[in-house]
Structures are given as structure tokens and as C-alpha cells.
Amino acid sequence: MAGAMLEVRGADVFYGASQILFGVDLAVEKGQTMALLGRNGAGKSTTFKAIAGLAPPRRGRVILSGETVSGRPPYRIARAGIGYVPEDRQVFPEHTVEDNLLVGAKRGPRGEAHWTLARVYEVLPLLAGLRTRMAGRLSGGEQQMLTIARTLMGNPDILLLDEPSEGLAPLVVQAIGALIRTLRGMGVTILLAEQNMHFCLAIATHATVVDKGEVVYRGTIPELRANAAVTQRYLAV
Ligand SMILES: Nc1ncnc2c1ncn2[C@@H]1O[C@H](COP(=O)(O)OP(=O)(O)OP(=O)(O)O)[C@@H](O)[C@H]1O
Ligand SMILES: [Mg+2]
């Protein structure tokens, strides 16, 4: 796992007295699109919260490009290069799409300014057409695109997407999938939490499967696809 862009090592996470994650190990290499798969309640969002500093591990560590970031407050973890898009895709409803994007604008951890308004509009022409629209008036899918784009505006080293397809209509899910594939093609490093394995098959390069707070499988997407025992046991298919 040496040289991984993001590593979670032996993370134990608790909510109050209840332990939710048990020694979770996870590694994402630069340029990978890693799917974090697991059923409802498996611990995907908790893993993301552990990485983002919202549920810091009681034991274990989160390491970004060789540097331990666990223990820092969430804003410092974000500034170190982790772009986290939570499940609830919050936008500022009373502000325009463009203002929502500008709120997220900052240089990357080493001064990167790759993602600008112009760049975002080039990759997401849909948002360019909606730039003056109030974010609260966007559809669910458009809001999901906006939250992803706003996070990209922060020039992160890695993008964490927590169930971006959840609750969206099939055509919109396809559009989100196409966006993630585009980002992958651009070399963006992505960690994608999903219950829906089929959504990930055409999108991700690698998979880590969690169940009851433990990692139960790691492999490439073709390996996972060929492994009926794992997909039937741990994933809703
Ligand atoms: N704030 C909390 N306090 C106590 N328990 C929690 C809390 N949030 C989640 N849990 C529990 O932790 C476990 C893991 O939840 P988590 O949200 O990480 O799962 P998930 O894999 O993201 O599921 P989903 O696919 O439904 O989003 C579940 O048993 C859940 O009930
Ligand atoms: Mg979740």
C-alpha cells in the first residue's frame, strides 16, 4: 500500500458507545476510481466521515499522500486535499449556481488552480446553462452535479462521493455516471460509496466491500464481477 494517495489503516470508529467500524483498511492509488461497496448500514458513510474528520477513528489512522491527517479538524482535512461530497448534497438554495460554485473555490493543497469556473462549465455544460438559476430550484440530479462541481472548485487531491446516484431517476443516474467517468478519464482520483454494484461496474476501476463495519473483499472491478460468492453474499444484486 506504499505510495497510496489515500490510506485508511486499522480504523475503529464509534458513535458514542457503539462501535461501527472494526479495523477498516482501505487504500486508493492516484488515478484510481475506488468503489466502496456494501449494503445499507454496512459502514460506507461512516468510513467517509472517518476520513473527512467528522467521525475521527478512535484507533487507526487516515493518511493522505504519506501524511497523517486523522486527528485534525474537518476544515484542515479538506484543506489538505480531501474533497468530500456527503450523502445529503447540500446547496445554498437562495444563491445562484455560480455563487454556489464560487463558495467552493480555493487553491489545492500545493497551490493548484486546475479547477476554475471556466473549467467546470466546460466539463459540466449543464451547469453553464443554469449559472444564474437559484440552486434551490434545481432538480435533485442538478443539485448533485452542483455539489460535485463545487467540491472540484476546491482543487482536491481526491474526491469522495457518498452515494451520488441515491434517489435519482435512471436517466439522471446515467448522467452522474457519465460525469464520474469523465472525471476518471481526466485522471481525478475518486472514492465512490455505493450500494448499487451495477452503477459502479462501468465506472470504477477497483472495489472494496464492507459489511458490518469490516472490509470483507478487495479486488479489481473485473475480479469482483466474476466473484458470485462475494456479490451474492454482501451486495444486493
Ligand atoms: N449518528 C449515528 N449514531 C449511531 N449509529 C449510527 C449513526 N450513524 C450511523 N449509525 C449506524 O452505523 C452503521 C453504519 O452506518 P453508515 O451510515 O456508515 O452505513 P452506510 O453503509 O453508509 O449505509 P447506507 O447505504 O444506508 O448509506 C449503521 O448500523 C447505522 O445504523
Ligand atoms: Mg451511507
Coordinates of C-alpha atoms and ligand atoms in Angstrom, one line a residue:
M1 CA 0.0 0.0 0.0
A2 CA 3.1 2.2 -0.1
G3 CA 2.6 5.3 -2.2
A4 CA -1.2 5.3 -2.0
M5 CA -2.8 8.7 -2.3
L6 CA -5.3 7.9 0.5
E7 CA -5.0 5.2 3.1
V8 CA -7.2 4.3 6.0
R9 CA -5.3 2.0 8.4
G10 CA -6.9 -0.1 11.0
A11 CA -9.7 2.4 11.7
D12 CA -12.0 1.7 14.6
V13 CA -14.9 4.2 14.7
F14 CA -17.5 4.6 17.4
Y15 CA -20.7 6.5 17.7
G16 CA -20.9 7.0 21.5
A17 CA -20.6 3.6 23.0
S18 CA -21.3 1.6 19.8
Q19 CA -18.5 0.5 17.6
I20 CA -19.4 0.9 13.9
L21 CA -16.0 0.3 12.1
F22 CA -13.7 -2.5 13.0
G23 CA -10.1 -2.2 11.8
V24 CA -11.0 -0.8 8.4
D25 CA -8.1 -0.8 5.9
L26 CA -8.5 1.0 2.6
A27 CA -6.1 2.3 0.0
V28 CA -6.7 4.4 -3.0
E29 CA -3.9 4.9 -5.5
K30 CA -3.6 8.1 -7.6
G31 CA -5.9 7.9 -10.6
Q32 CA -8.0 5.1 -9.3
T33 CA -11.7 5.2 -9.1
M34 CA -12.3 3.0 -6.0
A35 CA -15.8 1.8 -5.2
L36 CA -16.6 1.4 -1.6
L37 CA -19.5 -1.1 -1.8
G38 CA -21.8 -2.5 0.9
R39 CA -25.4 -2.9 1.9
N40 CA -27.5 -0.4 3.7
G41 CA -25.8 0.2 7.1
A42 CA -22.6 -1.5 6.2
G43 CA -20.4 1.5 7.2
K44 CA -19.7 3.3 4.0
S45 CA -20.8 6.8 5.1
T46 CA -19.0 6.2 8.5
T47 CA -15.8 5.4 6.6
F48 CA -16.2 8.7 4.7
K49 CA -16.9 10.6 7.9
A50 CA -13.8 9.0 9.5
I51 CA -11.7 10.2 6.5
A52 CA -13.2 13.7 6.5
G53 CA -12.7 14.1 10.2
L54 CA -16.4 14.1 11.2
A55 CA -16.1 10.8 13.0
P56 CA -12.4 10.5 13.8
P57 CA -11.1 7.0 14.4
R58 CA -10.5 6.0 18.0
R59 CA -7.8 3.7 16.8
G60 CA -6.1 3.7 13.4
R61 CA -5.2 6.4 11.0
V62 CA -6.0 8.2 7.9
I63 CA -3.1 9.1 5.7
L64 CA -3.1 11.4 2.7
S65 CA 0.0 11.3 0.4
G66 CA 2.1 9.9 3.3
E67 CA 0.9 12.4 5.8
T68 CA -1.4 11.5 8.8
V69 CA -4.4 13.7 8.7
S70 CA -6.7 12.0 11.2
G71 CA -6.9 14.0 14.4
R72 CA -7.1 17.3 12.5
P73 CA -10.4 19.2 12.4
P74 CA -12.5 18.7 9.2
Y75 CA -11.7 22.0 7.6
R76 CA -8.0 21.3 7.8
I77 CA -8.5 17.8 6.4
A78 CA -10.4 19.4 3.5
R79 CA -7.6 21.9 3.0
A80 CA -5.1 19.1 2.9
G81 CA -6.8 17.8 -0.2
I82 CA -9.8 15.7 0.6
G83 CA -12.9 16.8 -1.3
Y84 CA -15.9 15.3 0.5
V85 CA -19.4 15.3 -1.1
P86 CA -21.7 14.0 1.6
E87 CA -24.9 12.0 1.1
D88 CA -27.3 14.9 1.7
R89 CA -25.9 17.0 -1.2
Q90 CA -26.5 20.4 0.4
V91 CA -26.6 23.5 -1.8
F92 CA -27.2 27.1 -0.8
P93 CA -30.7 27.3 -2.1
E94 CA -31.1 31.1 -2.1
H95 CA -27.9 31.6 -4.1
T96 CA -27.2 31.1 -7.8
V97 CA -25.5 28.1 -9.2
E98 CA -22.5 30.3 -10.0
D99 CA -22.3 31.7 -6.4
N100 CA -22.5 28.1 -5.1
L101 CA -19.6 27.2 -7.2
L102 CA -17.6 30.3 -6.1
V103 CA -18.2 29.4 -2.4
G104 CA -16.1 26.3 -3.1
A105 CA -13.3 28.0 -5.0
K106 CA -9.9 27.7 -3.5
R107 CA -6.4 26.6 -4.5
G108 CA -5.4 23.0 -3.9
P109 CA -3.0 21.9 -1.2
R110 CA 0.0 22.8 -3.3
G111 CA -1.4 25.9 -4.9
E112 CA -3.2 24.0 -7.7
A113 CA -5.7 26.1 -9.6
H114 CA -6.8 23.5 -12.2
W115 CA -10.5 23.8 -11.5
T116 CA -11.9 27.2 -12.3
L117 CA -15.4 28.3 -13.2
A118 CA -14.5 28.0 -16.9
R119 CA -13.2 24.5 -16.5
V120 CA -16.2 23.4 -14.5
Y121 CA -18.6 24.8 -17.2
E122 CA -16.6 23.0 -19.9
V123 CA -16.9 19.7 -18.1
L124 CA -20.5 20.3 -17.0
P125 CA -22.1 22.3 -19.7
L126 CA -25.5 21.7 -18.0
L127 CA -24.3 24.0 -15.1
A128 CA -23.2 26.7 -17.5
G129 CA -26.8 26.9 -18.8
L130 CA -28.1 27.2 -15.2
R131 CA -25.5 29.6 -13.9
T132 CA -28.0 32.3 -12.9
R133 CA -30.6 29.9 -11.5
M134 CA -31.2 29.7 -7.8
A135 CA -29.7 26.5 -6.5
G136 CA -32.9 25.7 -4.6
R137 CA -34.8 25.5 -7.9
L138 CA -32.6 22.8 -9.4
S139 CA -33.7 19.2 -9.7
G140 CA -32.1 16.6 -7.4
G141 CA -29.7 15.5 -10.2
E142 CA -28.7 19.0 -11.0
Q143 CA -28.1 19.7 -7.3
Q144 CA -25.9 16.5 -7.2
M145 CA -23.9 17.8 -10.1
L146 CA -23.6 21.2 -8.4
T147 CA -22.2 19.7 -5.2
I148 CA -19.7 17.6 -7.1
A149 CA -18.7 20.7 -9.1
R150 CA -18.4 22.9 -6.0
T151 CA -16.1 20.3 -4.4
L152 CA -13.9 20.2 -7.6
M153 CA -13.6 24.0 -7.3
G154 CA -11.6 23.4 -4.2
N155 CA -8.9 21.5 -6.3
P156 CA -8.8 18.4 -4.0
D157 CA -6.3 15.6 -4.5
I158 CA -9.1 13.0 -4.1
L159 CA -12.9 13.3 -4.5
L160 CA -15.1 11.3 -2.0
L161 CA -18.6 10.8 -3.4
D162 CA -21.1 9.3 -1.0
E163 CA -23.9 7.5 -3.0
P164 CA -24.2 10.2 -5.7
S165 CA -26.9 8.1 -7.5
E166 CA -29.2 7.7 -4.5
G167 CA -32.8 8.6 -5.0
L168 CA -32.3 9.8 -8.6
A169 CA -34.2 8.8 -11.7
P170 CA -32.5 6.3 -14.0
L171 CA -31.6 8.8 -16.7
V172 CA -30.1 11.2 -14.1
V173 CA -28.2 8.3 -12.6
Q174 CA -26.7 7.7 -16.1
A175 CA -25.7 11.3 -16.3
I176 CA -24.0 11.2 -13.0
G177 CA -22.2 8.0 -14.1
A178 CA -21.1 9.7 -17.3
L179 CA -19.7 12.7 -15.3
I180 CA -17.7 10.4 -12.9
R181 CA -16.3 8.5 -16.0
T182 CA -15.3 11.8 -17.5
L183 CA -13.5 12.8 -14.3
R184 CA -11.8 9.4 -14.1
G185 CA -10.7 9.9 -17.7
M186 CA -9.2 13.3 -16.7
G187 CA -7.1 11.5 -14.0
V188 CA -9.1 12.6 -11.0
T189 CA -8.7 10.2 -8.0
I190 CA -12.1 9.1 -6.7
L191 CA -13.5 7.1 -3.8
L192 CA -17.2 6.3 -4.5
A193 CA -19.5 4.8 -1.9
E194 CA -22.4 2.9 -3.4
Q195 CA -25.0 0.2 -2.5
N196 CA -25.6 -0.3 -6.2
M197 CA -22.9 -2.5 -7.6
H198 CA -24.2 -2.2 -11.2
F199 CA -23.8 1.5 -11.1
C200 CA -20.1 1.0 -10.2
L201 CA -19.2 -1.7 -12.7
A202 CA -18.9 0.7 -15.7
I203 CA -17.4 3.5 -13.6
A204 CA -14.9 2.2 -11.0
T205 CA -11.6 0.5 -11.5
H206 CA -11.3 -1.2 -8.1
A207 CA -13.6 -2.2 -5.3
T208 CA -13.5 -2.6 -1.6
V209 CA -16.5 -4.3 0.0
V210 CA -17.6 -3.6 3.6
D211 CA -20.0 -5.5 5.7
K212 CA -21.0 -4.8 9.3
G213 CA -18.1 -2.4 9.6
E214 CA -15.4 -4.7 8.3
V215 CA -13.7 -4.9 5.0
V216 CA -14.6 -8.3 3.5
Y217 CA -13.3 -8.1 0.0
R218 CA -10.8 -6.1 -2.2
G219 CA -10.2 -6.5 -5.9
T220 CA -10.5 -5.0 -9.3
I221 CA -13.9 -4.5 -10.8
P222 CA -13.5 -7.4 -13.3
E223 CA -12.5 -9.7 -10.3
L224 CA -15.5 -8.6 -8.3
R225 CA -17.8 -9.0 -11.2
A226 CA -16.6 -12.6 -11.6
N227 CA -17.0 -13.4 -7.9
A228 CA -20.6 -14.5 -7.5
A229 CA -19.9 -15.6 -3.8
V230 CA -19.0 -12.1 -2.8
T231 CA -21.6 -10.3 -4.8
Q232 CA -24.4 -12.5 -3.6
R233 CA -23.4 -12.6 0.0
Y234 CA -22.5 -8.9 0.6
L235 CA -24.2 -6.9 -2.2
A236 CA -27.8 -6.5 -3.1
V237 CA -27.8 -7.8 -6.7
Ligands
LIG1 N1 -25.0 9.0 14.3 C1 -25.1 7.7 14.5 N2 -25.3 7.2 15.7 C2 -25.3 5.9 15.9 N3 -25.3 4.9 15.0 C3 -25.1 5.4 13.7 C4 -25.1 6.8 13.4 N4 -25.0 6.9 12.0 C5 -24.9 5.6 11.5 N5 -25.1 4.7 12.6 C6 -25.1 3.2 12.4 O1 -23.8 2.9 11.9 C7 -23.9 1.8 11.0 C8 -23.3 2.2 9.7 O2 -24.0 3.3 9.1 P1 -23.5 4.0 7.8 O3 -24.3 5.2 7.6 O4 -22.0 4.2 7.8 O5 -23.9 2.9 6.7 P2 -23.9 3.0 5.1 O6 -23.1 1.9 4.6 O7 -23.5 4.4 4.7 O8 -25.4 2.8 4.7 P3 -26.3 3.4 3.6 O9 -26.1 2.7 2.4 O10 -27.7 3.2 4.1 O11 -26.0 4.9 3.5 C9 -25.4 1.5 10.8 O12 -25.7 0.4 11.7 C10 -26.1 2.8 11.4 O13 -27.3 2.5 12.0
MG2 MG -24.4 5.9 3.7

